[in-house]
Tab-separated table of C-alpha atoms in Angstrom:
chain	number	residue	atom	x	y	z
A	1	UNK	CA	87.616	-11.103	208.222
A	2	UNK	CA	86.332	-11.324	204.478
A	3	UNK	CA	89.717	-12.778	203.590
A	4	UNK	CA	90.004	-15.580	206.334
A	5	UNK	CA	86.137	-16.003	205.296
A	6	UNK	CA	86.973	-16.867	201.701
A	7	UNK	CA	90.022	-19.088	202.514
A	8	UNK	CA	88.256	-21.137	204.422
A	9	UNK	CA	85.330	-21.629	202.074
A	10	UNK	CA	87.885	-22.197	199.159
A	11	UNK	CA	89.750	-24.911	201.191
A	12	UNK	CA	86.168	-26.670	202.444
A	13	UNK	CA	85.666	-26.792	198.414
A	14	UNK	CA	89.526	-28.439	197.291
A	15	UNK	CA	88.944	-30.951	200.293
A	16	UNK	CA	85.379	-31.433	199.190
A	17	UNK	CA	86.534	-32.216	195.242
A	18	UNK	CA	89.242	-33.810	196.425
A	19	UNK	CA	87.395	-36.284	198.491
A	20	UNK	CA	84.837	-36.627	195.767
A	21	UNK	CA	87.203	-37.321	192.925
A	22	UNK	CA	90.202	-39.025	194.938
A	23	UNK	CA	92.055	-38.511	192.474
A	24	UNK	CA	95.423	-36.693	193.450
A	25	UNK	CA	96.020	-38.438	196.552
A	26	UNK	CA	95.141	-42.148	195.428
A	27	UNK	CA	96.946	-41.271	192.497
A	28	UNK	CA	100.452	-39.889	193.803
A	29	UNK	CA	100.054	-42.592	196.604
A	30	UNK	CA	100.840	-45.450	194.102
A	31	UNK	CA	103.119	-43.613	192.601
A	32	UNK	CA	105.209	-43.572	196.059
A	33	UNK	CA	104.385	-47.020	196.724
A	34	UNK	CA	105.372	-48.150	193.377
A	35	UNK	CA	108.931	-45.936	193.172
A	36	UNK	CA	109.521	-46.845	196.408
A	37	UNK	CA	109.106	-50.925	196.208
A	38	UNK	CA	111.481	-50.484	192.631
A	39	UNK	CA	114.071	-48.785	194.819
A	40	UNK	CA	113.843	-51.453	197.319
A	41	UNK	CA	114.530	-53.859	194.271
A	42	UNK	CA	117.060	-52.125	192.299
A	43	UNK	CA	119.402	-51.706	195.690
A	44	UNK	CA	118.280	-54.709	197.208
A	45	UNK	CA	119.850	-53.420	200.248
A	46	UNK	CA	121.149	-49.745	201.415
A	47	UNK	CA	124.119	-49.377	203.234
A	48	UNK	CA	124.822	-46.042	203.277
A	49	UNK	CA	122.541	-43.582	205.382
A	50	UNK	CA	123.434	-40.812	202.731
A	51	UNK	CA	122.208	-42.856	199.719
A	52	UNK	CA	119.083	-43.097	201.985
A	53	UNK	CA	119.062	-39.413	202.577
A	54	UNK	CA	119.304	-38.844	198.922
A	55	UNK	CA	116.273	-41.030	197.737
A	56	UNK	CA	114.062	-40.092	200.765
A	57	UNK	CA	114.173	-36.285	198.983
A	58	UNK	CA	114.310	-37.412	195.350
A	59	UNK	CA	111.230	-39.325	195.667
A	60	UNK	CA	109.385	-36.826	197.971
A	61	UNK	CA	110.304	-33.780	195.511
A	62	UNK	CA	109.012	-35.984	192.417
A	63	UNK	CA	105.645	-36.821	194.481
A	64	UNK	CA	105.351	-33.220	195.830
A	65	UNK	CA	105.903	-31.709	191.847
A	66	UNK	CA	102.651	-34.220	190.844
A	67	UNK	CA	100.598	-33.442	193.583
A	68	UNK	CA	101.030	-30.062	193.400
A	69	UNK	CA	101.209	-29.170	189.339
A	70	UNK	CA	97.567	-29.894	189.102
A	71	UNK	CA	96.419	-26.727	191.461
A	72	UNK	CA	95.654	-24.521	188.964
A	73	UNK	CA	94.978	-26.624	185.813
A	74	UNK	CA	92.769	-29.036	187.191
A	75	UNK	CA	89.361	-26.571	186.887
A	76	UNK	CA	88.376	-25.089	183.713
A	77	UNK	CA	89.309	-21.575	182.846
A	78	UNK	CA	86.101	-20.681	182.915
A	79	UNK	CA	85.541	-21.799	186.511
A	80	UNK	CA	88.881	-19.894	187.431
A	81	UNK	CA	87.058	-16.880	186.314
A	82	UNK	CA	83.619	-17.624	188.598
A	83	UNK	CA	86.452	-18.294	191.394
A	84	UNK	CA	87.694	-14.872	190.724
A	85	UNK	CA	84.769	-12.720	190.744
A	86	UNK	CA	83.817	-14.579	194.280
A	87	UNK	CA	87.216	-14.187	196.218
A	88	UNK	CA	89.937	-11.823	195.781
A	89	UNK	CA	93.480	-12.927	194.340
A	90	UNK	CA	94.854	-13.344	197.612
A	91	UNK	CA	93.017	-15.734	199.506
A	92	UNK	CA	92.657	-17.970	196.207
A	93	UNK	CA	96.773	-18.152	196.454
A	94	UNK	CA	96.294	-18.420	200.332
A	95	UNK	CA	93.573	-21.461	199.905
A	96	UNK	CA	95.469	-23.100	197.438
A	97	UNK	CA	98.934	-22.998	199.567
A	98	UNK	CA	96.783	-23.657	202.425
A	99	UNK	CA	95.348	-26.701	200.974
A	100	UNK	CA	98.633	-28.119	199.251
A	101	UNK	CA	100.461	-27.635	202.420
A	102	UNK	CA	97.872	-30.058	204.088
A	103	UNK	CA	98.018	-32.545	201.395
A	104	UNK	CA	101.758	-32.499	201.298
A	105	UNK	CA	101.742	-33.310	205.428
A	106	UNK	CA	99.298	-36.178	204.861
A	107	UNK	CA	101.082	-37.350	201.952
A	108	UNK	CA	104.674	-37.408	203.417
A	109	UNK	CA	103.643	-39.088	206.574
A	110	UNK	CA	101.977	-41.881	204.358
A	111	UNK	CA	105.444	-41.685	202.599
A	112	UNK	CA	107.217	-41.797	205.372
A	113	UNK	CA	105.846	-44.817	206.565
A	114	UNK	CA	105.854	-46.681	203.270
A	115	UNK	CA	109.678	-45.306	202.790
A	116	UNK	CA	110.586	-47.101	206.515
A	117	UNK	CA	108.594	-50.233	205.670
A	118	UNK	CA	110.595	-51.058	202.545
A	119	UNK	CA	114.054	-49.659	203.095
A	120	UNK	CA	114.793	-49.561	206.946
A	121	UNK	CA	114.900	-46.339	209.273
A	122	UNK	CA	118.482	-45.359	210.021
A	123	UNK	CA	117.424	-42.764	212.124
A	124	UNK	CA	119.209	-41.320	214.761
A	125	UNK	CA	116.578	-38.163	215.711
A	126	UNK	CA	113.485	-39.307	214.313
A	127	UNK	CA	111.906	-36.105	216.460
A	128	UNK	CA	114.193	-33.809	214.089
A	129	UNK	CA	113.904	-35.935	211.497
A	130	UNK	CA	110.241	-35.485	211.373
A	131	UNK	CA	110.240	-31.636	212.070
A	132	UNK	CA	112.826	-31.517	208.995
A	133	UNK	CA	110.342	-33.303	206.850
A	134	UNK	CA	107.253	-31.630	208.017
A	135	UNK	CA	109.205	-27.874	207.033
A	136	UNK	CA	110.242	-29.563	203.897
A	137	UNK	CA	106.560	-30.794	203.085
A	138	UNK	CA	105.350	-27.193	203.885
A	139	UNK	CA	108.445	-25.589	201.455
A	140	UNK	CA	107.215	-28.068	198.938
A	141	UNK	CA	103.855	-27.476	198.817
A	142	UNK	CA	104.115	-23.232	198.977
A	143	UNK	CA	106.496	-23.151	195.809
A	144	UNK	CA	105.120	-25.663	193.953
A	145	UNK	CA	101.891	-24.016	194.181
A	146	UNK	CA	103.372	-20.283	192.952
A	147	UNK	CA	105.134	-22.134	190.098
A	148	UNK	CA	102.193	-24.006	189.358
A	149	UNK	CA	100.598	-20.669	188.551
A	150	UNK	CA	103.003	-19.287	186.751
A	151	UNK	CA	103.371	-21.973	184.959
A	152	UNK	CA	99.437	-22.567	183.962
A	153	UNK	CA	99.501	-19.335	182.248
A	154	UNK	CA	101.775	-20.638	179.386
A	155	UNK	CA	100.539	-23.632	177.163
A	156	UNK	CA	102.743	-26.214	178.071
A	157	UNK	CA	102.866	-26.559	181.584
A	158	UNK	CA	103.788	-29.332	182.857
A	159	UNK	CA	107.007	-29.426	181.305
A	160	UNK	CA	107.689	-25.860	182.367
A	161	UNK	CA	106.643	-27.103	186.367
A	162	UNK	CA	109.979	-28.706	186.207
A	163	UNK	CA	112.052	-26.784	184.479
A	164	UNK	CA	110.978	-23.066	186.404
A	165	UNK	CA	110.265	-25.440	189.471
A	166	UNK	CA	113.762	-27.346	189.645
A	167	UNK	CA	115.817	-24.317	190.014
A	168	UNK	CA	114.178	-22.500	192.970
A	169	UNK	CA	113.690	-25.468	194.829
A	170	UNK	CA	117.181	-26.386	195.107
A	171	UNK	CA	118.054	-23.775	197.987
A	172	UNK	CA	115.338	-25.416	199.982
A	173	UNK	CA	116.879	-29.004	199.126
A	174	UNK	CA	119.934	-28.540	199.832
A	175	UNK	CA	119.123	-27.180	203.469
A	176	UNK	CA	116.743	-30.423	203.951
A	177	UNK	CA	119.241	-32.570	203.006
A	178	UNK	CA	121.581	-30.869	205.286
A	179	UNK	CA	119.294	-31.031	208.213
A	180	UNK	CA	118.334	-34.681	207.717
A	181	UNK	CA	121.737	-35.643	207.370
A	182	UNK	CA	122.211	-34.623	210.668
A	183	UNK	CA	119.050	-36.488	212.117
A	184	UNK	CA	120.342	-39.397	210.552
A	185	UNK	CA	123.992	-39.358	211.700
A	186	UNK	CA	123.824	-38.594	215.233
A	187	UNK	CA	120.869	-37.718	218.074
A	188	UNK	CA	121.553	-34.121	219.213
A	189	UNK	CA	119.642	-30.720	217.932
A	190	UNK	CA	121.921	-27.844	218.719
A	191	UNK	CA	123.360	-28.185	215.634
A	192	UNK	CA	120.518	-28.089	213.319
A	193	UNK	CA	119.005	-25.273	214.669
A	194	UNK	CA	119.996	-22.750	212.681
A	195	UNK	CA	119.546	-24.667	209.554
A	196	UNK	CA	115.577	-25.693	210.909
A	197	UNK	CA	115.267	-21.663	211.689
A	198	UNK	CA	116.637	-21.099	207.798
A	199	UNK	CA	114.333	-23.571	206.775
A	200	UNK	CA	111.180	-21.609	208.154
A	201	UNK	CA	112.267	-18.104	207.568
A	202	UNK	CA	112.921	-19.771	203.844
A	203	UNK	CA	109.361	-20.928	204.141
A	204	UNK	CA	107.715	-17.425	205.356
A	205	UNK	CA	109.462	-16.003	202.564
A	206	UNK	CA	108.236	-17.819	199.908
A	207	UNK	CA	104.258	-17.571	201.367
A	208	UNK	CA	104.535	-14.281	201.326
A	209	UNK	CA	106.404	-13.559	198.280
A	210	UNK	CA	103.607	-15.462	196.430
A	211	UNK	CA	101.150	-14.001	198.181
A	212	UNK	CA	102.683	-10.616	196.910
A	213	UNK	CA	102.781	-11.684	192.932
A	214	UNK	CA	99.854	-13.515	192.292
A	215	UNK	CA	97.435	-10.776	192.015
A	216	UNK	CA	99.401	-9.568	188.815
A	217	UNK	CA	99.026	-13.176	187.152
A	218	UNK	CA	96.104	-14.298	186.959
A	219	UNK	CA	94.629	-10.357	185.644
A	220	UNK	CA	94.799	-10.604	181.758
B	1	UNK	CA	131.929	15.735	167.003
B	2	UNK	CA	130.482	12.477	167.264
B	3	UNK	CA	133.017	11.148	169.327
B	4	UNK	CA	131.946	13.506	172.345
B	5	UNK	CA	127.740	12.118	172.112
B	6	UNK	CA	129.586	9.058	174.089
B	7	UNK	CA	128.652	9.676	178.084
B	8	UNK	CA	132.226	10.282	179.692
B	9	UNK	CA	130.916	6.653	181.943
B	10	UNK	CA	131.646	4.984	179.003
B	11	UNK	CA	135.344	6.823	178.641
B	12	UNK	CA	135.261	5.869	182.361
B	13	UNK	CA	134.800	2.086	181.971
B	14	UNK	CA	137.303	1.746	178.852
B	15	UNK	CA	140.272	3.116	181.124
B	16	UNK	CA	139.060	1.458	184.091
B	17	UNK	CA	139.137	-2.260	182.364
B	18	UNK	CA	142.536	-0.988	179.669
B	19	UNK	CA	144.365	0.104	183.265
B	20	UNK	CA	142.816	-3.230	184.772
B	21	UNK	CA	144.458	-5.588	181.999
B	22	UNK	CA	147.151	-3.504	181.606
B	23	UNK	CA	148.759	-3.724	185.313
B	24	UNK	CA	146.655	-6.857	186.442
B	25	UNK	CA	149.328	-8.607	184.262
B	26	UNK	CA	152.088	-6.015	185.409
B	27	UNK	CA	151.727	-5.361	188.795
B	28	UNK	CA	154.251	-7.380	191.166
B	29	UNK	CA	151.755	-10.364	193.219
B	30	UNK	CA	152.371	-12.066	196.531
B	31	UNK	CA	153.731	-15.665	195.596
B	32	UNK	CA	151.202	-18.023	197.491
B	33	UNK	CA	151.304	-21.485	196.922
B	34	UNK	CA	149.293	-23.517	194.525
B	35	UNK	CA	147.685	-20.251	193.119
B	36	UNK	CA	151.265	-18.414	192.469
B	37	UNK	CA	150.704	-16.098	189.315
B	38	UNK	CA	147.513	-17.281	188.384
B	39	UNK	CA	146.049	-14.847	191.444
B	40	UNK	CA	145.857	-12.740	188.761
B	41	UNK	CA	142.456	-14.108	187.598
B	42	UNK	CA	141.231	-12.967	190.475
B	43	UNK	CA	140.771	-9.649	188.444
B	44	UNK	CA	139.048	-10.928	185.785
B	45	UNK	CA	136.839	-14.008	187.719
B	46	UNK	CA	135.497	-12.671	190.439
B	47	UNK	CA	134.645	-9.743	188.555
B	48	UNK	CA	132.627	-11.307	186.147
B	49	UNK	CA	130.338	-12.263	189.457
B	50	UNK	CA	130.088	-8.754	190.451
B	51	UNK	CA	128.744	-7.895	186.606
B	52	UNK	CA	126.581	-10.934	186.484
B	53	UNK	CA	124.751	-9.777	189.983
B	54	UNK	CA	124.438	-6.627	189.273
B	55	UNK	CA	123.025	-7.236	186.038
B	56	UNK	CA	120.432	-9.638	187.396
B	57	UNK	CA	119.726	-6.989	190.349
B	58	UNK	CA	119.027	-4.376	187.287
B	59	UNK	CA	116.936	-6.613	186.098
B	60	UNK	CA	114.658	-7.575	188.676
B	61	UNK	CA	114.198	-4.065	189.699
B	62	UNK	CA	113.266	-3.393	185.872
B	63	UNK	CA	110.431	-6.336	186.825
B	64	UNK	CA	109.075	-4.533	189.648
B	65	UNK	CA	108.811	-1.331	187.771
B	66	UNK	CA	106.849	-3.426	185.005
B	67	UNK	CA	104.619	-4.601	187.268
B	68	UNK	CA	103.988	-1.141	188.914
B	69	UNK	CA	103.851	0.573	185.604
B	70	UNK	CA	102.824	-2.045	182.652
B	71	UNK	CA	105.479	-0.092	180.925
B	72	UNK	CA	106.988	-1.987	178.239
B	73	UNK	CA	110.058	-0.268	177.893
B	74	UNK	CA	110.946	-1.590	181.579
B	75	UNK	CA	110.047	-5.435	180.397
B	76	UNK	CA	112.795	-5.106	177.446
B	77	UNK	CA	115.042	-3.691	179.718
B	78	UNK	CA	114.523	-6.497	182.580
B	79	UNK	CA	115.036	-9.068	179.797
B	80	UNK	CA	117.819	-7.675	178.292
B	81	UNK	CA	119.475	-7.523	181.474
B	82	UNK	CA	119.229	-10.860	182.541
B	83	UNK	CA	120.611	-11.921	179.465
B	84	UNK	CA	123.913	-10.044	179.763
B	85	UNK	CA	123.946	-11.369	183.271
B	86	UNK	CA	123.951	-14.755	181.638
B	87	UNK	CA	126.405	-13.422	179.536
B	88	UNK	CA	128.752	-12.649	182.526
B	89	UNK	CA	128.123	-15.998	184.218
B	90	UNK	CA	129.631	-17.649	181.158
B	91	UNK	CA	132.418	-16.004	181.274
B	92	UNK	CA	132.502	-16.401	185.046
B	93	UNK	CA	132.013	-20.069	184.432
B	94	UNK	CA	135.171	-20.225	182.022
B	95	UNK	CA	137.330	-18.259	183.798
B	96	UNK	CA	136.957	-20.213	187.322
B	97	UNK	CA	136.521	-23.322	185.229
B	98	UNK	CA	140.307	-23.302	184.470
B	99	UNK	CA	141.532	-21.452	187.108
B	100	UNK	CA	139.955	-24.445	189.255
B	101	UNK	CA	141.687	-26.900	186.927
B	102	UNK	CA	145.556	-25.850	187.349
B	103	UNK	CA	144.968	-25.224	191.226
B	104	UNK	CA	142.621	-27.680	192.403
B	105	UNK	CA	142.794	-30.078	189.711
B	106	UNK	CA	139.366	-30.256	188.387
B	107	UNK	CA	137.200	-28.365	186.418
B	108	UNK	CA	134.112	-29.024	188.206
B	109	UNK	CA	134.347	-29.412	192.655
B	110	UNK	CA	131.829	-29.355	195.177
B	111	UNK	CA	131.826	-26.330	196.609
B	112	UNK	CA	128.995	-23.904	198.305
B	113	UNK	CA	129.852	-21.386	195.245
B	114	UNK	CA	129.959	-23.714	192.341
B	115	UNK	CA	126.347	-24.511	193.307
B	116	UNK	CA	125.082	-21.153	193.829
B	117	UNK	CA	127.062	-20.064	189.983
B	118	UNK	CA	125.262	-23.752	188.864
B	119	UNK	CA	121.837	-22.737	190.182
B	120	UNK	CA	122.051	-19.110	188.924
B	121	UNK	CA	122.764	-20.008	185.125
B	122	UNK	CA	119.724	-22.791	185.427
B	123	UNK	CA	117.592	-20.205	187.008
B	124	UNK	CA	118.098	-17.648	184.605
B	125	UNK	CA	117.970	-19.923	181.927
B	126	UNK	CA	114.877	-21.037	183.082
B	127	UNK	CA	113.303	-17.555	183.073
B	128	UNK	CA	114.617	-17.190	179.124
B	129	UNK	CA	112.198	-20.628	178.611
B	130	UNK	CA	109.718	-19.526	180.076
B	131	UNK	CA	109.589	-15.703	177.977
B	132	UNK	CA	110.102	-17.915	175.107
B	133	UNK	CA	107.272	-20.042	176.033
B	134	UNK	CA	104.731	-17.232	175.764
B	135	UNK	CA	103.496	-15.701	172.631
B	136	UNK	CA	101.739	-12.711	173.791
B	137	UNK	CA	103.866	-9.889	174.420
B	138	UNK	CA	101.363	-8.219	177.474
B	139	UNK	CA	101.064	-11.584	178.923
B	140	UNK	CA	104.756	-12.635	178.403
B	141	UNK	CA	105.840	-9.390	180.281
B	142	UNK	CA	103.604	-9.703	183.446
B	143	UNK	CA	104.220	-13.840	183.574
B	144	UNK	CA	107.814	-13.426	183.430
B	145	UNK	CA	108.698	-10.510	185.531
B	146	UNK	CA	106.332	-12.221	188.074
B	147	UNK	CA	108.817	-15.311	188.107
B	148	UNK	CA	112.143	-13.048	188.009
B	149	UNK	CA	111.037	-11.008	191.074
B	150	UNK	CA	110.099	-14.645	192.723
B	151	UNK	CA	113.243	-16.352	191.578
B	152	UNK	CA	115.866	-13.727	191.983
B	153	UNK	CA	114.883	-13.404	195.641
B	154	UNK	CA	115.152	-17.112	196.628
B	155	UNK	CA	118.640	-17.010	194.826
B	156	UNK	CA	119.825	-14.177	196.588
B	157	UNK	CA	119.092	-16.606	199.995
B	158	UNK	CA	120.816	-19.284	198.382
B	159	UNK	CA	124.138	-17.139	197.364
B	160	UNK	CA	124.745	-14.938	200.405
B	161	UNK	CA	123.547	-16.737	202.841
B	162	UNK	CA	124.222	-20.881	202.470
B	163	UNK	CA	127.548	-20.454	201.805
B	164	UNK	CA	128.486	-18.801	205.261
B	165	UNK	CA	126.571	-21.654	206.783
B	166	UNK	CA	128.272	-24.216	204.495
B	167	UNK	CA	131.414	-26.084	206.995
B	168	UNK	CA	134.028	-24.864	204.502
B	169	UNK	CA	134.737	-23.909	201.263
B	170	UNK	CA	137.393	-24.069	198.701
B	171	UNK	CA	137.361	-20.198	197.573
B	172	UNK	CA	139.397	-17.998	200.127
B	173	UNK	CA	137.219	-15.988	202.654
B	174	UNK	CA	133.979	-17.976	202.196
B	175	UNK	CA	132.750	-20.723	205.013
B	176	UNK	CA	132.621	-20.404	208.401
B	177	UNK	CA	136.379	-21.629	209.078
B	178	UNK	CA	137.751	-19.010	206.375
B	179	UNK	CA	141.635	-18.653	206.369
B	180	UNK	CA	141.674	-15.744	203.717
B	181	UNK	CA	139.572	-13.041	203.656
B	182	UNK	CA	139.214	-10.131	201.018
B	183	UNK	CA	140.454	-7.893	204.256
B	184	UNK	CA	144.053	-9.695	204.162
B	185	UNK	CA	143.884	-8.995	199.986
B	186	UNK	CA	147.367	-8.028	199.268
B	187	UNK	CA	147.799	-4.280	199.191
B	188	UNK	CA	148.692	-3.468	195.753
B	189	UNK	CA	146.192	-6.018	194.416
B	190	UNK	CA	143.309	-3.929	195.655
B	191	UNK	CA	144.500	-1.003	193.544
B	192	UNK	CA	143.767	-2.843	190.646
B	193	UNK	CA	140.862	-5.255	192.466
B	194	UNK	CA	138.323	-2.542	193.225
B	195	UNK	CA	138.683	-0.144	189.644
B	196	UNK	CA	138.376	-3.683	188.231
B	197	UNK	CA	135.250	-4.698	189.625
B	198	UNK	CA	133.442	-1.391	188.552
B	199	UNK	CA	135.352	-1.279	185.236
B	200	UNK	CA	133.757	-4.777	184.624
B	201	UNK	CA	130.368	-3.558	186.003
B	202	UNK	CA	130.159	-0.188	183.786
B	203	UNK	CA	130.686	-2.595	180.649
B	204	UNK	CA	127.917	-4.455	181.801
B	205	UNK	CA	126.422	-1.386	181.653
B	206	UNK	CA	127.406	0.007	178.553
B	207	UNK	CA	126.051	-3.438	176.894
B	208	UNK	CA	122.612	-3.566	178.575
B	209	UNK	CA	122.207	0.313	176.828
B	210	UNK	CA	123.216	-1.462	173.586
B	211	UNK	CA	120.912	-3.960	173.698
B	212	UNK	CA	117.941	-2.018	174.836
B	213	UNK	CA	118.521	0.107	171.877
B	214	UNK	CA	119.068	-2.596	169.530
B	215	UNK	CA	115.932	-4.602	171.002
B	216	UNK	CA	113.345	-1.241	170.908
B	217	UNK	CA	114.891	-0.165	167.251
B	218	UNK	CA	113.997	-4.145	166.190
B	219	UNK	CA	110.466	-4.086	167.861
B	220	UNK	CA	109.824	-0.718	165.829
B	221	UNK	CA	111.222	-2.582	162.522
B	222	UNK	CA	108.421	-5.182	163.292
B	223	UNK	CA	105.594	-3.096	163.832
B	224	UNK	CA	106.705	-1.409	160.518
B	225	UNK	CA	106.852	-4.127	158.539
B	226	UNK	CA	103.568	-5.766	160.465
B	227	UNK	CA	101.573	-3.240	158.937
């Protein structure tokens, strides 16, 4: 009861900054807008749904790393430590996930719209399409925040966010890419099934592999 | 009597990998086409793979014992171990990187297993940045066994499970529309295959013990010559 208590209460107050500050979510939405209007100028036209496959992820996986690398630098280190003596290690990994996940669904949506504008939908499924994007949002967001972390405890972090980041998320990408192909190339969902189940079990591991580790990092 | 201080697993792995050499170039093969004799990398490449994994498995358990202990003995050993698993994916990388080029023509294919090999060296590279990027040895330990355990679990996903969901594959016996599998492996091949694979795995072994010893010997040197 305590726990769900504290996640909520650390959520209300990363939704409460963020709405105060606006900066994260103003800032990573030009950042879309802009890399998506330059692709719409460099290929003037796609042809190929893959090629549109491929820069629907790049660009989401670039957004999601900015969005997400600021969790646990943003605050001073002395505030961490106030955080910590309030809440126990778990639900501040649990709030932080839980509040990256949301930002992550509101910000691909609002990418996913901007994406369609500009380039064209070749959608087959856009039902599947959607879910695929949704799980991939969620995947996003629940690594990015562990690495995020990991990577805050070392003095140059955001160049390590990529390079610890990049790795790991490539099982996740290459399943996404998998499953979207398949939205965009024809309407059925038998066949992505298994792939969306991966996707989610992939998903529930990482949650709770983070929420396993975290209370060893941030003790000094 | 030196000689007899060496464990007789060490004994064990020199005849294993001697006999492996020894009658992996001897032994009569089946003559498939496009691989003909080169089959016989088959007991040098894949066993690099079986090293590598097992050395990465050592050393992720060697992480969890850190974190359960704060030992530091365990955090030398979990880094040491990765990097002989690196070690083995090198070779692993050479050994399929020519053996790809006189069968399939390339050095470098898309295939479900290059990518997992591809990911595994960046991974683990990635880990060696990040101990690198840490000055304080407490902190260095905890930060980066944190990230093996994390990493090494996701990877494990990504090798043994994508590629049987991957549509096909180049390598024999992987994909889901396989046409060899290691169950049709020629008879006398798996008389050298299997000694092979744990020949290749106790020298793993036997370097991981040298290391450790070489690594705790040089942290004692330090703290000597610190004071």
């Amino acid at each position: 009861m305590t726990l769900l208590h504290e996640i909520k209460h650390l959520v209300i107050k990363d939704i409460r900054l963020e709405l105060k500050q606006k900066y994260a979510i103003n800032g990573i939405l030009l950042y879309i807008v802009s890399t998506i209007f330059l692709c719409s100028l460099a290929f003037e036209r796609i042809v190929m749904p893959v090629t549109w496959n491929a820069l629907f992820w790049v660009i989401l996986l670039f957004a999601a790393v900015n969005a997400v690398s600021k969790s646990f630098i943003q605050e001073s280190q002395g505030r961490q430590l106030y955080y910590y003596s309030l809440a126990s290690a778990h639900a501040i990994i649990l709030a932080k996930m839980i509040y990256n996940i949301l930002m992550m669904i509101v910000l691909s949506v609002l990418f996913f719209g901007v994406f369609i504008l500009f380039l064209g939908n070749y959608i087959e499924n856009q039902a599947l399409f959607f879910t695929t994007m949704l799980l991939g949002g969620i995947g996003f967001a629940a690594l990015f925040t562990m690495v995020s972390a990991i990577a805050s405890r070392t003095n140059n972090n955001f160049a390590l966010m990529a390079v610890l980041g990049f790795p790991i998320i490539l099982p996740l990408l290459v399943l996404l890419i998998k499953v979207s192909k398949s939205a965009l190339l024809d309407s059925g969902w038998s066949g992505a099934l298994p792939s969306l189940a991966a996707l989610s079990g992939l998903n529930i591991i990482i949650i709770v592999l983070s929420g396993l580790l975290f209370p060893y990092l941030w003790r000094d | 009597m030196d000689l007899f201080k060496v464990s007789f697993w060490k004994y064990l792995g020199i005849l294993l990998i001697l006999y492996t050499i020894l009658a992996g170039f001897l032994i009569p093969v089946p003559d498939l086409p496009i691989i003909h004799e080169s089959i016989r990398n088959l007991f040098f490449h894949v066993c690099m793979w079986f090293g590598m994994i097992f050395m990465f498995g050592t050393s992720m358990v060697y992480s969890i014992k850190y974190l359960s202990g704060f030992n530091e003995k365990h955090d030398i050993v979990a880094s040491e171990a990765s990097k002989t698993g690196i070690m083995f994916g090198i070779l692993g990388l050479v050994t399929g990187m020519t053996w790809a080029k006189n069968t399939w023509g390339a050095y470098w294919v898309n295939d479900p297993l290059l990518n997992g090999a591809a990911v595994t060296m960046l991974v683990y590279s990635a880990y060696m940045v990040l101990r690198n990027s840490l000055d304080e040895e407490h902190k260095r330990a905890k930060v980066s066994a944190v990230y093996n355990i994390f990493a090494f679990v996701i990877l494990i996903l990504f090798l043994f499970i994508l590629p049987k969901m991957a549509d096909a594959s180049l390598h024999p016996g992987k994909g889901k529309d396989a046409t060899m599998t290691v169950k049709e492996l020629d008879n006398t091949m798996r008389l050298v295959f299997y000694p092979a694979v744990v020949g290749w795995i106790i020298l793993g072994f036997w370097f991981l013990n040298l290391r450790v010893r070489m690594k705790v010997l040089e942290n004692h040197i330090n703290s000597l010559s610190g004071n």
